[in-house]
CSV table of C-alpha atoms in Angstrom, one decimal:
chain,number,residue,atom,x,y,z
O,5,MET,CA,0.0,0.0,0.0
O,6,ALA,CA,1.4,3.4,-1.0
O,7,ASN,CA,1.8,6.0,1.7
O,8,GLN,CA,-1.5,7.7,2.5
O,9,ASP,CA,-3.3,9.2,5.4
O,10,LEU,CA,-4.8,6.4,7.5
O,11,LEU,CA,-6.8,6.2,10.7
O,12,LEU,CA,-5.8,3.6,13.3
O,13,VAL,CA,-8.9,2.9,15.3
O,14,PHE,CA,-8.6,1.2,18.7
O,15,ASP,CA,-11.8,0.3,20.5
O,16,GLU,CA,-12.3,-0.1,24.3
O,17,THR,CA,-10.6,-3.5,24.3
O,18,VAL,CA,-7.2,-1.9,23.7
O,19,THR,CA,-5.8,-0.3,26.8
O,20,ARG,CA,-4.6,3.3,26.9
O,21,ALA,CA,-1.1,2.0,27.5
O,22,GLY,CA,-1.3,0.1,24.2
O,23,VAL,CA,-2.4,3.3,22.4
O,24,ASP,CA,0.5,5.2,24.1
O,25,GLY,CA,2.9,2.6,22.8
O,26,TRP,CA,1.7,3.2,19.3
O,27,MET,CA,2.2,6.9,19.8
O,28,ARG,CA,5.8,6.4,20.9
O,29,HIS,CA,6.5,4.0,18.0
O,30,LEU,CA,5.1,6.4,15.4
O,31,GLU,CA,7.0,9.4,16.8
O,32,SER,CA,10.3,7.4,16.9
O,33,SER,CA,9.7,6.4,13.3
O,34,GLY,CA,9.5,10.1,12.3
O,35,ALA,CA,5.8,10.0,11.9
O,36,PRO,CA,4.5,12.3,14.7
O,37,THR,CA,0.8,12.0,15.2
O,38,GLN,CA,-2.0,13.1,17.6
O,39,MET,CA,-4.4,10.9,19.5
O,40,TYR,CA,-8.1,11.6,19.4
O,41,ARG,CA,-10.6,10.1,21.8
O,42,LEU,CA,-14.0,9.1,20.5
O,43,GLY,CA,-16.0,8.0,23.5
O,44,THR,CA,-14.3,4.8,24.7
O,45,SER,CA,-12.3,4.5,21.4
O,46,HIS,CA,-9.1,6.1,20.3
O,47,VAL,CA,-8.1,7.2,16.8
O,48,LEU,CA,-4.6,7.9,15.5
O,49,PRO,CA,-4.2,9.6,12.1
O,50,VAL,CA,-1.0,8.3,10.4
O,51,SER,CA,0.5,9.6,7.2
O,52,ASP,CA,3.2,6.9,6.8
O,53,SER,CA,2.0,3.4,6.3
O,54,ASP,CA,5.6,2.2,6.4
O,55,ALA,CA,5.6,3.1,10.1
O,56,ILE,CA,2.5,0.9,10.6
O,57,ARG,CA,4.2,-2.1,8.9
O,58,ALA,CA,7.3,-1.6,11.1
O,59,ALA,CA,5.3,-2.0,14.3
O,60,GLY,CA,6.6,-4.7,16.6
O,61,PRO,CA,4.6,-7.7,18.0
O,62,ASP,CA,4.4,-6.0,21.4
O,63,LEU,CA,2.0,-3.4,20.1
O,64,PRO,CA,-1.7,-4.2,20.1
O,65,ALA,CA,-3.3,-4.6,16.7
O,66,PRO,CA,-5.6,-1.7,15.7
O,67,THR,CA,-9.3,-2.7,15.7
O,68,ARG,CA,-9.4,-1.4,12.1
O,69,GLN,CA,-7.5,0.8,9.6
O,70,VAL,CA,-9.5,3.4,7.7
O,71,PRO,CA,-8.4,5.8,4.9
O,72,ARG,CA,-8.7,9.2,6.4
O,73,GLY,CA,-10.7,10.7,3.5
O,74,ASN,CA,-12.5,14.0,3.9
O,75,GLU,CA,-12.2,16.6,6.6
O,76,ALA,CA,-15.0,15.2,8.8
O,77,TRP,CA,-13.3,11.9,9.4
O,78,LEU,CA,-14.0,11.2,13.1
O,79,GLY,CA,-17.6,10.8,12.2
O,80,ARG,CA,-17.1,8.5,9.2
O,81,ARG,CA,-19.1,5.3,9.2
O,82,GLU,CA,-16.0,3.3,8.6
O,83,VAL,CA,-14.5,4.4,11.9
O,84,ARG,CA,-17.3,2.7,13.8
O,85,PRO,CA,-19.2,0.5,11.3
O,86,ALA,CA,-21.7,-0.8,13.8
O,87,GLY,CA,-22.8,2.7,14.6
O,88,THR,CA,-22.9,4.8,17.8
O,89,GLU,CA,-25.5,4.6,20.5
O,90,VAL,CA,-26.4,7.8,22.3
O,91,SER,CA,-27.6,7.5,25.9
O,92,LEU,CA,-30.2,10.1,26.9
O,93,GLY,CA,-30.9,9.1,30.5
O,94,PRO,CA,-32.5,5.6,30.3
O,95,THR,CA,-33.3,6.2,26.6
O,96,THR,CA,-31.0,4.8,23.9
O,97,ILE,CA,-30.9,6.4,20.4
O,98,GLY,CA,-29.2,4.5,17.7
O,99,ASP,CA,-29.8,0.9,18.9
O,100,GLY,CA,-32.3,0.1,16.1
O,101,SER,CA,-35.4,1.3,17.9
O,102,VAL,CA,-37.3,4.5,17.2
O,103,ALA,CA,-37.0,7.0,20.0
O,104,VAL,CA,-39.6,9.8,20.1
O,105,ILE,CA,-38.7,13.0,22.0
O,106,ALA,CA,-41.7,15.2,22.4
O,107,GLY,CA,-43.0,18.3,24.2
O,108,PRO,CA,-43.6,22.0,23.7
O,109,CYS,CA,-41.3,24.1,21.5
O,110,ALA,CA,-41.0,26.5,24.5
O,111,VAL,CA,-41.6,26.1,28.2
O,112,GLU,CA,-44.2,28.7,29.1
O,113,THR,CA,-46.0,28.1,32.4
O,114,PRO,CA,-45.9,25.4,35.1
O,115,GLU,CA,-49.4,24.2,34.1
O,116,GLN,CA,-48.6,24.0,30.4
O,117,MET,CA,-45.3,22.2,31.0
O,118,MET,CA,-46.6,19.6,33.5
O,119,ALA,CA,-49.7,18.8,31.5
O,120,THR,CA,-47.8,18.4,28.2
O,121,ALA,CA,-45.1,16.3,29.9
O,122,SER,CA,-47.6,14.0,31.4
O,123,ALA,CA,-49.4,13.6,28.1
O,124,VAL,CA,-46.4,12.7,26.1
O,125,ALA,CA,-45.2,10.3,28.8
O,126,GLU,CA,-48.6,8.6,28.9
O,127,HIS,CA,-48.6,8.0,25.1
O,128,GLY,CA,-45.1,6.5,24.9
O,129,ALA,CA,-42.5,9.2,24.4
O,130,ALA,CA,-39.0,8.3,25.4
O,131,GLY,CA,-37.9,11.8,26.2
O,132,LEU,CA,-39.0,15.3,26.7
O,133,ARG,CA,-38.2,18.5,24.8
O,134,GLY,CA,-38.8,22.1,25.8
O,135,GLY,CA,-36.9,25.3,25.1
O,136,VAL,CA,-36.1,27.7,27.9
O,137,PHE,CA,-33.8,29.9,25.8
O,138,LYS,CA,-35.4,30.7,22.5
O,139,PRO,CA,-33.4,32.4,19.7
O,140,ARG,CA,-36.1,34.0,17.6
O,141,THR,CA,-36.1,35.8,14.2
O,142,SER,CA,-37.7,38.8,15.7
O,143,PRO,CA,-36.4,40.4,18.9
O,144,HIS,CA,-40.0,41.2,19.8
O,145,SER,CA,-41.0,37.5,19.9
O,146,PHE,CA,-41.1,35.4,23.1
O,147,GLN,CA,-37.5,34.6,24.0
O,148,GLY,CA,-38.2,31.9,26.6
O,149,LEU,CA,-38.4,31.8,30.4
O,150,LYS,CA,-34.6,31.2,30.6
O,151,TRP,CA,-33.4,29.9,34.0
O,152,ASN,CA,-36.9,29.8,35.5
O,153,GLY,CA,-38.0,27.6,32.6
O,154,LEU,CA,-35.2,25.2,33.4
O,155,ASP,CA,-36.6,24.6,36.9
O,156,LEU,CA,-39.9,23.6,35.3
O,157,LEU,CA,-38.2,21.1,33.0
O,158,VAL,CA,-36.5,19.5,36.0
O,159,GLU,CA,-39.8,19.2,37.8
O,160,ALA,CA,-41.4,17.7,34.7
O,161,ARG,CA,-38.6,15.1,34.6
O,162,GLU,CA,-39.2,14.3,38.3
O,163,ARG,CA,-42.9,13.8,37.7
O,164,THR,CA,-42.7,11.7,34.5
O,165,GLY,CA,-39.2,10.1,34.7
O,166,LEU,CA,-38.5,11.3,31.1
O,167,PRO,CA,-35.1,12.6,30.3
O,168,PHE,CA,-35.1,16.0,28.7
O,169,VAL,CA,-33.1,18.0,26.1
O,170,THR,CA,-33.2,21.8,25.9
O,171,GLU,CA,-31.5,24.3,23.6
O,172,VAL,CA,-28.3,26.1,24.6
O,173,VAL,CA,-27.5,29.4,22.9
O,174,GLU,CA,-24.4,30.7,24.7
O,175,PRO,CA,-21.1,29.0,25.5
O,176,GLU,CA,-21.2,30.6,28.9
O,177,HIS,CA,-24.5,28.7,29.7
O,178,VAL,CA,-23.0,25.3,29.1
O,179,LYS,CA,-21.5,24.6,32.5
O,180,ARG,CA,-24.6,25.7,34.5
O,181,LEU,CA,-27.0,23.8,32.2
O,182,SER,CA,-24.8,20.6,32.2
O,183,GLU,CA,-25.4,20.3,35.9
O,184,VAL,CA,-29.1,19.5,35.4
O,185,VAL,CA,-29.9,18.7,31.7
O,186,ASP,CA,-29.9,15.2,30.2
O,187,GLY,CA,-28.9,16.5,26.8
O,188,PHE,CA,-28.4,19.6,24.8
O,189,GLN,CA,-29.9,20.8,21.6
O,190,ILE,CA,-28.0,23.1,19.3
O,191,GLY,CA,-30.5,24.9,17.1
O,192,ALA,CA,-30.4,25.5,13.3
O,193,ARG,CA,-29.3,29.1,13.7
O,194,ASN,CA,-26.3,28.0,15.9
O,195,MET,CA,-25.1,25.0,13.9
O,196,GLN,CA,-22.0,26.9,12.8
O,197,ASN,CA,-21.4,28.7,16.1
O,198,PHE,CA,-18.1,27.0,16.6
O,199,ALA,CA,-17.4,28.3,20.1
O,200,LEU,CA,-20.7,26.9,21.2
O,201,LEU,CA,-20.0,23.6,19.5
O,202,THR,CA,-16.7,23.3,21.3
O,203,ALA,CA,-18.1,24.1,24.7
O,204,VAL,CA,-21.0,21.7,24.3
O,205,GLY,CA,-18.6,19.0,23.1
O,206,GLN,CA,-16.5,19.4,26.2
O,207,SER,CA,-19.5,18.8,28.4
O,208,GLY,CA,-19.6,15.2,27.4
O,209,LEU,CA,-23.4,15.2,27.5
O,210,PRO,CA,-25.6,14.0,24.6
O,211,VAL,CA,-26.1,16.6,21.9
O,212,VAL,CA,-28.9,17.0,19.3
O,213,LEU,CA,-27.3,19.0,16.5
O,214,LYS,CA,-29.9,20.5,14.2
O,215,ARG,CA,-28.9,21.1,10.6
O,216,GLY,CA,-29.0,24.8,9.6
O,217,PHE,CA,-31.8,25.5,7.1
O,218,GLY,CA,-29.3,26.8,4.6
O,219,CYS,CA,-26.5,24.3,5.2
O,220,THR,CA,-25.5,21.2,3.2
O,221,VAL,CA,-25.2,17.6,4.3
O,222,GLU,CA,-21.4,17.9,4.4
O,223,GLU,CA,-21.4,21.2,6.3
O,224,THR,CA,-23.6,19.5,9.0
O,225,LEU,CA,-21.1,16.6,9.3
O,226,ALA,CA,-18.3,19.2,9.6
O,227,ALA,CA,-20.2,20.9,12.5
O,228,GLY,CA,-20.6,17.5,14.2
O,229,GLU,CA,-16.9,17.1,13.9
O,230,TYR,CA,-16.3,20.0,16.3
O,231,LEU,CA,-18.2,18.0,18.9
O,232,LEU,CA,-16.4,14.8,18.2
O,233,LEU,CA,-13.0,16.5,18.4
O,234,GLU,CA,-13.7,17.1,22.1
O,235,GLY,CA,-14.0,13.4,22.7
O,236,ASN,CA,-17.8,13.5,22.9
O,237,ASP,CA,-19.3,10.8,20.7
O,238,GLN,CA,-22.8,11.3,22.1
O,239,VAL,CA,-24.0,13.3,19.1
O,240,VAL,CA,-27.3,13.0,17.2
O,241,LEU,CA,-27.6,14.7,13.8
O,242,CYS,CA,-31.1,16.3,13.3
O,243,GLU,CA,-32.7,17.0,9.9
O,244,ARG,CA,-35.3,19.7,10.5
O,245,GLY,CA,-36.0,20.9,7.0
O,246,ILE,CA,-34.2,23.3,4.6
O,247,ARG,CA,-35.3,26.5,3.0
O,248,THR,CA,-36.1,26.0,-0.7
O,249,PHE,CA,-38.2,27.7,-3.4
O,250,GLU,CA,-41.3,25.7,-2.3
O,251,PRO,CA,-43.7,27.9,-0.2
O,252,SER,CA,-46.4,25.4,0.6
O,253,ALA,CA,-44.7,24.1,3.8
O,254,ARG,CA,-42.6,25.9,6.4
O,255,PHE,CA,-39.5,24.1,5.2
O,256,THR,CA,-38.7,21.2,2.9
O,257,LEU,CA,-37.9,18.0,4.8
O,258,ASP,CA,-34.7,16.6,3.2
O,259,LEU,CA,-35.0,12.8,3.5
O,260,THR,CA,-32.1,12.4,1.2
O,261,ALA,CA,-30.0,13.9,4.0
O,262,VAL,CA,-31.3,11.2,6.4
O,263,ALA,CA,-30.3,8.4,4.0
O,264,LEU,CA,-26.9,9.9,3.2
O,265,TRP,CA,-26.0,10.4,6.9
O,266,LYS,CA,-27.0,6.8,7.7
O,267,GLN,CA,-24.5,5.8,5.0
O,268,ARG,CA,-21.7,8.2,5.7
O,269,THR,CA,-21.6,8.6,9.5
O,270,HIS,CA,-21.8,6.3,12.5
O,271,LEU,CA,-23.8,8.9,14.4
O,272,PRO,CA,-27.6,8.4,15.0
O,273,VAL,CA,-30.0,10.5,12.9
O,274,MET,CA,-33.1,12.3,14.2
O,275,VAL,CA,-35.8,14.1,12.2
O,276,ASP,CA,-38.0,17.0,13.3
O,277,PRO,CA,-41.2,16.8,11.3
O,278,SER,CA,-42.8,19.6,13.2
O,279,HIS,CA,-40.5,22.4,12.1
O,280,SER,CA,-40.1,21.1,8.6
O,281,GLY,CA,-43.8,20.8,7.8
O,282,GLY,CA,-45.0,23.6,10.0
O,283,ARG,CA,-48.6,22.2,10.2
O,284,PRO,CA,-50.0,19.4,12.4
O,285,GLU,CA,-51.5,17.5,9.5
O,286,LEU,CA,-48.0,17.0,8.0
O,287,VAL,CA,-46.4,15.7,11.1
O,288,GLU,CA,-47.7,12.1,10.7
O,289,PRO,CA,-46.8,11.5,7.1
O,290,LEU,CA,-43.4,13.1,7.5
O,291,SER,CA,-42.7,11.0,10.6
O,292,LEU,CA,-43.6,7.8,8.9
O,293,ALA,CA,-41.4,8.7,5.9
O,294,ALA,CA,-38.5,9.5,8.2
O,295,ILE,CA,-38.7,6.2,9.9
O,296,ALA,CA,-38.8,4.4,6.5
O,297,ALA,CA,-35.7,6.4,5.5
O,298,GLY,CA,-33.9,5.1,8.5
O,299,ALA,CA,-34.2,7.8,11.1
O,300,ASP,CA,-33.3,6.7,14.6
O,301,ALA,CA,-35.5,9.2,16.4
O,302,LEU,CA,-38.1,11.9,16.0
O,303,LEU,CA,-38.4,15.3,17.7
O,304,ILE,CA,-42.1,16.4,17.8
O,305,ASP,CA,-43.8,19.5,19.1
O,306,VAL,CA,-46.8,18.7,21.4
O,307,HIS,CA,-48.8,21.3,23.3
O,308,VAL,CA,-52.0,21.0,25.4
O,309,GLN,CA,-53.3,24.3,24.1
O,310,PRO,CA,-51.5,25.1,20.8
O,311,GLU,CA,-53.8,28.0,20.1
O,312,GLN,CA,-52.4,29.8,23.2
O,313,ALA,CA,-48.7,28.8,22.6
O,314,LEU,CA,-46.2,31.6,22.7
O,315,CYS,CA,-43.9,29.8,20.2
O,316,ASP,CA,-44.8,27.7,17.1
O,317,GLY,CA,-48.3,26.8,18.1
O,318,ASN,CA,-49.3,26.4,14.5
O,319,GLN,CA,-47.2,23.2,14.1
O,320,ALA,CA,-47.8,21.6,17.5
O,321,LEU,CA,-49.9,18.4,17.9
O,322,ARG,CA,-52.5,18.1,20.6
O,323,PRO,CA,-52.1,15.2,23.0
O,324,ALA,CA,-54.8,13.2,21.2
O,325,GLN,CA,-53.1,13.7,17.9
O,326,PHE,CA,-49.8,12.6,19.4
O,327,ALA,CA,-51.4,9.5,20.7
O,328,GLY,CA,-52.7,8.7,17.2
O,329,LEU,CA,-49.2,9.3,15.7
O,330,MET,CA,-47.6,7.0,18.2
O,331,GLY,CA,-50.0,4.2,17.3
O,332,CYS,CA,-49.2,4.6,13.6
O,333,LEU,CA,-45.4,4.7,14.3
O,334,ALA,CA,-45.6,1.5,16.2
O,335,GLY,CA,-47.2,-0.3,13.2
O,336,VAL,CA,-44.8,1.1,10.6
O,337,ALA,CA,-41.8,0.3,12.9
O,338,ALA,CA,-42.9,-3.2,13.4
O,339,GLY,CA,-43.2,-3.6,9.6
O,340,LEU,CA,-39.6,-2.6,9.3
O,341,GLY,CA,-38.5,-5.0,12.0
O,342,ARG,CA,-38.1,-2.2,14.5
O,343,ARG,CA,-39.9,-1.0,17.6
O,344,VAL,CA,-40.8,2.3,19.2
O,345,SER,CA,-38.9,2.7,22.4
O,346,GLY,CA,-40.4,4.4,25.5
O,347,GLY,CA,-43.3,3.9,27.8
O,348,ALA,CA,-46.9,2.9,27.1
């Protein structure tokens, strides 16, 4: 094999001492390298394949060797062919099941949050969503309850047992939020906020990374790489619709991106049918299509009184509609040899 950039991947069965031995060998061979941690795995980029062949029998064999390829190489499917599982509290995303994370777009009042959380838990959601910091297009729009809203999410988790994700908008907020949240959401407008990506990656907590509505498939993978570079492999890519010429829906759900990400990356893939369709009647068909395309999870807006919602009420499902959706999802998932994870 001619010299080329390779990745030596060592899974958790290889000790850190074994990886350090490889580092010393490569450096002594004149091929200095850097070690990257990927969850419980380690990855060494090597530009000299001769140094690999010269390794002695005392060095542990790499789990696999992978051509480095494009710039977003830590997330490549070949690095972890079996895929990555993300643990959101007791919920697993990426194990072959379909995880549904549901709740209001924004936390508004104690009554609204507790009633919605109870409803989605009753109907089988595996996790809870709710925004307390809301970056809005207009500065006059509701910006969220901020830290007071976080207290309501914690209470909802205590009542229902559901883990929750909430959006983070400032790197300075990460440390305080990480003390209580089960997972972060990075919104579409912040997908390329690289300081925020780095800070969230350093937290080690699960991250739902939403694709920017004007960003490409590869740009989204590159954004995910910022999180992976911090050693955090608990990353879920989220397709939430892109802006196109078509005005009949809020955004255009790009199922091609779902299929491509499932082929190109080991990270789980989530779909947000609520923001993409923008109307309740589109949530069910888009959800079913997403599951058929291979999505590991869905992120769905549910509100007990959407007509009174302070944020995105036009797209939220009522609890009864959510119950109907969960029944349909169970049937489609079973037909695909999968199951819907969660409660009832």
